[in-house]
């Protein structure tokens, strides 16, 4: 988690003790803010985390934030002062039209590679994500070399935004854009104009200059400031961007279409032809491959061989996958093999 602690006048506050507690980590840990007020704190994700801020003579503060797994979360600024705070007010502005004055956010994180192109050589351009795809057949084989510019070092993932509609109120003074992704905070202020469009480019690195693999969540904050309104009206949306793909064949930026790799952290199967299978975004599927719900007898002969889903099990106590995809099953006194075609065969009978 990252954040900044400031004084009421907006300057960074150094030496604030920031401690964390959560149901998964009751004792938590702590850190101190730097001279610019920023802090970094490692926490256990997957739930709500409560941060406690303290430094004399300032009033203590606390924040509770939901922290997903494997993400760097940036929290809103924490303002610490010595005077008593008033209760939170409901932000309102009569000049703001909540229906029309809201951003349009578009992120092209699924490149939609055309991996099964026909012919020995082919080239495609995907204009939405600015990706070039090349496919070259290796002579004398059915194997192809595949290249995608999105896997090049300098490629950047983008978010296209439209911040204002074609018609805006005359009292609108400025539009404020804030984007946080993997600990990176981007801020930009626009003068009030109709049809403001902006493209945010992300280098696919987190705040610590480390590569981000898989899918990353970006939080987009858009604020509208009016002349006759005390409050800035904020709209918050989230979207996803594609980080780096894991290297597969490592052939000078090219891949073989028969080589695949599984990113188990993000649940993504990266295929050599450039296409990705996002298992995390698919509904879970449970299929019966062995067993029909009935127990087999202790002594089992040829009837224990056949179609796996129609065979009986006595007591499955061990499973061991093989490199070719077959599965070995320790079924009480039998060691059985489940083949790729769904058939099962007894290999060893123990006395």
PDB file of N, CA and C in Angstrom, residues 209-256:
ATOM      1  N   UNK A 209       9.403   0.128 -10.393  1.00  0.00           N
ATOM      2  CA  UNK A 209      10.074  -0.148 -11.665  1.00  0.00           C
ATOM      3  C   UNK A 209      10.199  -1.636 -11.939  1.00  0.00           C
ATOM      4  N   UNK A 210       9.256  -2.408 -11.446  1.00  0.00           N
ATOM      5  CA  UNK A 210       9.216  -3.839 -11.712  1.00  0.00           C
ATOM      6  C   UNK A 210       8.175  -4.138 -12.783  1.00  0.00           C
ATOM      7  N   UNK A 211       8.441  -5.140 -13.576  1.00  0.00           N
ATOM      8  CA  UNK A 211       7.484  -5.540 -14.610  1.00  0.00           C
ATOM      9  C   UNK A 211       6.196  -6.072 -13.980  1.00  0.00           C
ATOM     10  N   UNK A 212       5.083  -5.714 -14.574  1.00  0.00           N
ATOM     11  CA  UNK A 212       3.783  -6.228 -14.146  1.00  0.00           C
ATOM     12  C   UNK A 212       3.305  -7.217 -15.201  1.00  0.00           C
ATOM     13  N   UNK A 213       3.094  -8.457 -14.796  1.00  0.00           N
ATOM     14  CA  UNK A 213       2.646  -9.501 -15.719  1.00  0.00           C
ATOM     15  C   UNK A 213       1.144  -9.722 -15.551  1.00  0.00           C
ATOM     16  N   UNK A 214       0.494 -10.043 -16.653  1.00  0.00           N
ATOM     17  CA  UNK A 214      -0.939 -10.327 -16.587  1.00  0.00           C
ATOM     18  C   UNK A 214      -1.783  -9.072 -16.677  1.00  0.00           C
ATOM     19  N   UNK A 215      -2.872  -9.050 -15.909  1.00  0.00           N
ATOM     20  CA  UNK A 215      -3.856  -7.976 -15.971  1.00  0.00           C
ATOM     21  C   UNK A 215      -3.707  -7.087 -14.739  1.00  0.00           C
ATOM     22  N   UNK A 216      -3.746  -5.770 -14.948  1.00  0.00           N
ATOM     23  CA  UNK A 216      -3.657  -4.793 -13.864  1.00  0.00           C
ATOM     24  C   UNK A 216      -4.925  -3.947 -13.843  1.00  0.00           C
ATOM     25  N   UNK A 217      -5.321  -3.543 -12.641  1.00  0.00           N
ATOM     26  CA  UNK A 217      -6.513  -2.713 -12.473  1.00  0.00           C
ATOM     27  C   UNK A 217      -6.113  -1.255 -12.335  1.00  0.00           C
ATOM     28  N   UNK A 218      -6.733  -0.402 -13.131  1.00  0.00           N
ATOM     29  CA  UNK A 218      -6.494   1.041 -13.063  1.00  0.00           C
ATOM     30  C   UNK A 218      -7.748   1.716 -12.502  1.00  0.00           C
ATOM     31  N   UNK A 219      -7.545   2.615 -11.530  1.00  0.00           N
ATOM     32  CA  UNK A 219      -8.637   3.388 -10.943  1.00  0.00           C
ATOM     33  C   UNK A 219      -8.561   4.801 -11.518  1.00  0.00           C
ATOM     34  N   UNK A 220      -9.648   5.241 -12.152  1.00  0.00           N
ATOM     35  CA  UNK A 220      -9.703   6.542 -12.818  1.00  0.00           C
ATOM     36  C   UNK A 220     -10.592   7.471 -12.000  1.00  0.00           C
ATOM     37  N   UNK A 221     -10.022   8.574 -11.497  1.00  0.00           N
ATOM     38  CA  UNK A 221     -10.764   9.598 -10.766  1.00  0.00           C
ATOM     39  C   UNK A 221     -10.862  10.834 -11.662  1.00  0.00           C
ATOM     40  N   UNK A 222     -12.055  11.328 -11.875  1.00  0.00           N
ATOM     41  CA  UNK A 222     -12.263  12.554 -12.657  1.00  0.00           C
ATOM     42  C   UNK A 222     -13.050  13.532 -11.794  1.00  0.00           C
ATOM     43  N   UNK A 223     -12.481  14.732 -11.590  1.00  0.00           N
ATOM     44  CA  UNK A 223     -13.127  15.752 -10.774  1.00  0.00           C
ATOM     45  C   UNK A 223     -13.524  16.955 -11.607  1.00  0.00           C
ATOM     46  N   UNK A 224     -14.709  17.507 -11.332  1.00  0.00           N
ATOM     47  CA  UNK A 224     -15.226  18.680 -12.039  1.00  0.00           C
ATOM     48  C   UNK A 224     -15.343  19.826 -11.030  1.00  0.00           C
ATOM     49  N   UNK A 225     -14.668  20.924 -11.328  1.00  0.00           N
ATOM     50  CA  UNK A 225     -14.633  22.075 -10.418  1.00  0.00           C
ATOM     51  C   UNK A 225     -15.399  23.242 -11.050  1.00  0.00           C
ATOM     52  N   UNK A 226     -16.346  23.798 -10.288  1.00  0.00           N
ATOM     53  CA  UNK A 226     -17.205  24.878 -10.784  1.00  0.00           C
ATOM     54  C   UNK A 226     -16.935  26.164 -10.016  1.00  0.00           C
ATOM     55  N   UNK A 227     -17.267  27.286 -10.638  1.00  0.00           N
ATOM     56  CA  UNK A 227     -17.028  28.594 -10.028  1.00  0.00           C
ATOM     57  C   UNK A 227     -17.884  28.802  -8.783  1.00  0.00           C
ATOM     58  N   UNK A 228     -19.132  28.399  -8.844  1.00  0.00           N
ATOM     59  CA  UNK A 228     -20.076  28.685  -7.767  1.00  0.00           C
ATOM     60  C   UNK A 228     -20.291  27.502  -6.830  1.00  0.00           C
ATOM     61  N   UNK A 229     -19.370  26.552  -6.811  1.00  0.00           N
ATOM     62  CA  UNK A 229     -19.511  25.374  -5.952  1.00  0.00           C
ATOM     63  C   UNK A 229     -18.261  25.233  -5.087  1.00  0.00           C
ATOM     64  N   UNK A 230     -18.475  24.961  -3.820  1.00  0.00           N
ATOM     65  CA  UNK A 230     -17.360  24.776  -2.899  1.00  0.00           C
ATOM     66  C   UNK A 230     -16.659  23.450  -3.159  1.00  0.00           C
ATOM     67  N   UNK A 231     -17.419  22.416  -3.462  1.00  0.00           N
ATOM     68  CA  UNK A 231     -16.871  21.065  -3.603  1.00  0.00           C
ATOM     69  C   UNK A 231     -16.513  20.761  -5.050  1.00  0.00           C
ATOM     70  N   UNK A 232     -15.500  19.946  -5.214  1.00  0.00           N
ATOM     71  CA  UNK A 232     -15.185  19.345  -6.507  1.00  0.00           C
ATOM     72  C   UNK A 232     -15.952  18.033  -6.621  1.00  0.00           C
ATOM     73  N   UNK A 233     -16.702  17.880  -7.695  1.00  0.00           N
ATOM     74  CA  UNK A 233     -17.520  16.677  -7.889  1.00  0.00           C
ATOM     75  C   UNK A 233     -16.660  15.614  -8.553  1.00  0.00           C
ATOM     76  N   UNK A 234     -16.501  14.476  -7.860  1.00  0.00           N
ATOM     77  CA  UNK A 234     -15.623  13.407  -8.339  1.00  0.00           C
ATOM     78  C   UNK A 234     -16.435  12.219  -8.845  1.00  0.00           C
ATOM     79  N   UNK A 235     -15.931  11.639  -9.924  1.00  0.00           N
ATOM     80  CA  UNK A 235     -16.461  10.391 -10.462  1.00  0.00           C
ATOM     81  C   UNK A 235     -15.322   9.376 -10.510  1.00  0.00           C
ATOM     82  N   UNK A 236     -15.574   8.169 -10.044  1.00  0.00           N
ATOM     83  CA  UNK A 236     -14.539   7.140  -9.971  1.00  0.00           C
ATOM     84  C   UNK A 236     -14.974   5.929 -10.793  1.00  0.00           C
ATOM     85  N   UNK A 237     -14.096   5.466 -11.650  1.00  0.00           N
ATOM     86  CA  UNK A 237     -14.339   4.260 -12.440  1.00  0.00           C
ATOM     87  C   UNK A 237     -13.082   3.407 -12.437  1.00  0.00           C
ATOM     88  N   UNK A 238     -13.249   2.135 -12.685  1.00  0.00           N
ATOM     89  CA  UNK A 238     -12.113   1.215 -12.766  1.00  0.00           C
ATOM     90  C   UNK A 238     -12.113   0.524 -14.117  1.00  0.00           C
ATOM     91  N   UNK A 239     -10.927   0.201 -14.590  1.00  0.00           N
ATOM     92  CA  UNK A 239     -10.782  -0.520 -15.841  1.00  0.00           C
ATOM     93  C   UNK A 239      -9.548  -1.411 -15.737  1.00  0.00           C
ATOM     94  N   UNK A 240      -9.299  -2.210 -16.726  1.00  0.00           N
ATOM     95  CA  UNK A 240      -8.171  -3.140 -16.704  1.00  0.00           C
ATOM     96  C   UNK A 240      -7.242  -2.866 -17.874  1.00  0.00           C
ATOM     97  N   UNK A 241      -5.960  -3.071 -17.626  1.00  0.00           N
ATOM     98  CA  UNK A 241      -4.931  -2.932 -18.652  1.00  0.00           C
ATOM     99  C   UNK A 241      -4.091  -4.201 -18.685  1.00  0.00           C
ATOM    100  N   UNK A 242      -3.509  -4.464 -19.833  1.00  0.00           N
ATOM    101  CA  UNK A 242      -2.666  -5.643 -20.002  1.00  0.00           C
ATOM    102  C   UNK A 242      -1.220  -5.290 -19.705  1.00  0.00           C
ATOM    103  N   UNK A 243      -0.610  -6.065 -18.799  1.00  0.00           N
ATOM    104  CA  UNK A 243       0.805  -5.883 -18.498  1.00  0.00           C
ATOM    105  C   UNK A 243       1.668  -6.690 -19.449  1.00  0.00           C
ATOM    106  N   UNK A 244       2.848  -7.035 -19.006  1.00  0.00           N
ATOM    107  CA  UNK A 244       3.771  -7.822 -19.826  1.00  0.00           C
ATOM    108  C   UNK A 244       3.293  -9.271 -19.908  1.00  0.00           C
ATOM    109  N   UNK A 245       3.506  -9.878 -21.063  1.00  0.00           N
ATOM    110  CA  UNK A 245       3.336 -11.321 -21.189  1.00  0.00           C
ATOM    111  C   UNK A 245       4.631 -12.006 -20.759  1.00  0.00           C
ATOM    112  N   UNK A 246       4.496 -13.195 -20.224  1.00  0.00           N
ATOM    113  CA  UNK A 246       5.682 -13.959 -19.848  1.00  0.00           C
ATOM    114  C   UNK A 246       6.368 -14.480 -21.104  1.00  0.00           C
ATOM    115  N   UNK A 247       7.696 -14.482 -21.103  1.00  0.00           N
ATOM    116  CA  UNK A 247       8.436 -14.950 -22.269  1.00  0.00           C
ATOM    117  C   UNK A 247       8.181 -16.435 -22.474  1.00  0.00           C
ATOM    118  N   UNK A 248       8.095 -16.844 -23.723  1.00  0.00           N
ATOM    119  CA  UNK A 248       7.776 -18.240 -24.044  1.00  0.00           C
ATOM    120  C   UNK A 248       8.969 -18.914 -24.740  1.00  0.00           C
ATOM    121  N   UNK A 249       9.250 -18.535 -25.985  1.00  0.00           N
ATOM    122  CA  UNK A 249      10.298 -19.214 -26.744  1.00  0.00           C
ATOM    123  C   UNK A 249      11.637 -18.505 -26.671  1.00  0.00           C
ATOM    124  N   UNK A 250      11.632 -17.174 -26.445  1.00  0.00           N
ATOM    125  CA  UNK A 250      12.859 -16.389 -26.342  1.00  0.00           C
ATOM    126  C   UNK A 250      13.728 -16.545 -27.595  1.00  0.00           C
ATOM    127  N   UNK A 251      13.131 -16.262 -28.738  1.00  0.00           N
ATOM    128  CA  UNK A 251      13.859 -16.312 -30.011  1.00  0.00           C
ATOM    129  C   UNK A 251      13.877 -14.899 -30.583  1.00  0.00           C
ATOM    130  N   UNK A 252      14.640 -14.022 -29.986  1.00  0.00           N
ATOM    131  CA  UNK A 252      14.766 -12.660 -30.493  1.00  0.00           C
ATOM    132  C   UNK A 252      13.445 -11.920 -30.582  1.00  0.00           C
ATOM    133  N   UNK A 253      12.568 -12.112 -29.604  1.00  0.00           N
ATOM    134  CA  UNK A 253      11.276 -11.447 -29.631  1.00  0.00           C
ATOM    135  C   UNK A 253      10.196 -12.218 -30.370  1.00  0.00           C
ATOM    136  N   UNK A 254      10.548 -13.346 -30.975  1.00  0.00           N
ATOM    137  CA  UNK A 254       9.581 -14.192 -31.678  1.00  0.00           C
ATOM    138  C   UNK A 254       9.250 -15.410 -30.815  1.00  0.00           C
ATOM    139  N   UNK A 255       8.115 -16.026 -31.098  1.00  0.00           N
ATOM    140  CA  UNK A 255       7.692 -17.241 -30.419  1.00  0.00           C
ATOM    141  C   UNK A 255       7.348 -18.313 -31.434  1.00  0.00           C
ATOM    142  N   UNK A 256       7.444 -19.555 -31.026  1.00  0.00           N
ATOM    143  CA  UNK A 256       6.940 -20.665 -31.831  1.00  0.00           C
ATOM    144  C   UNK A 256       5.491 -20.912 -31.474  1.00  0.00           C
TER     145      UNK A 256
END
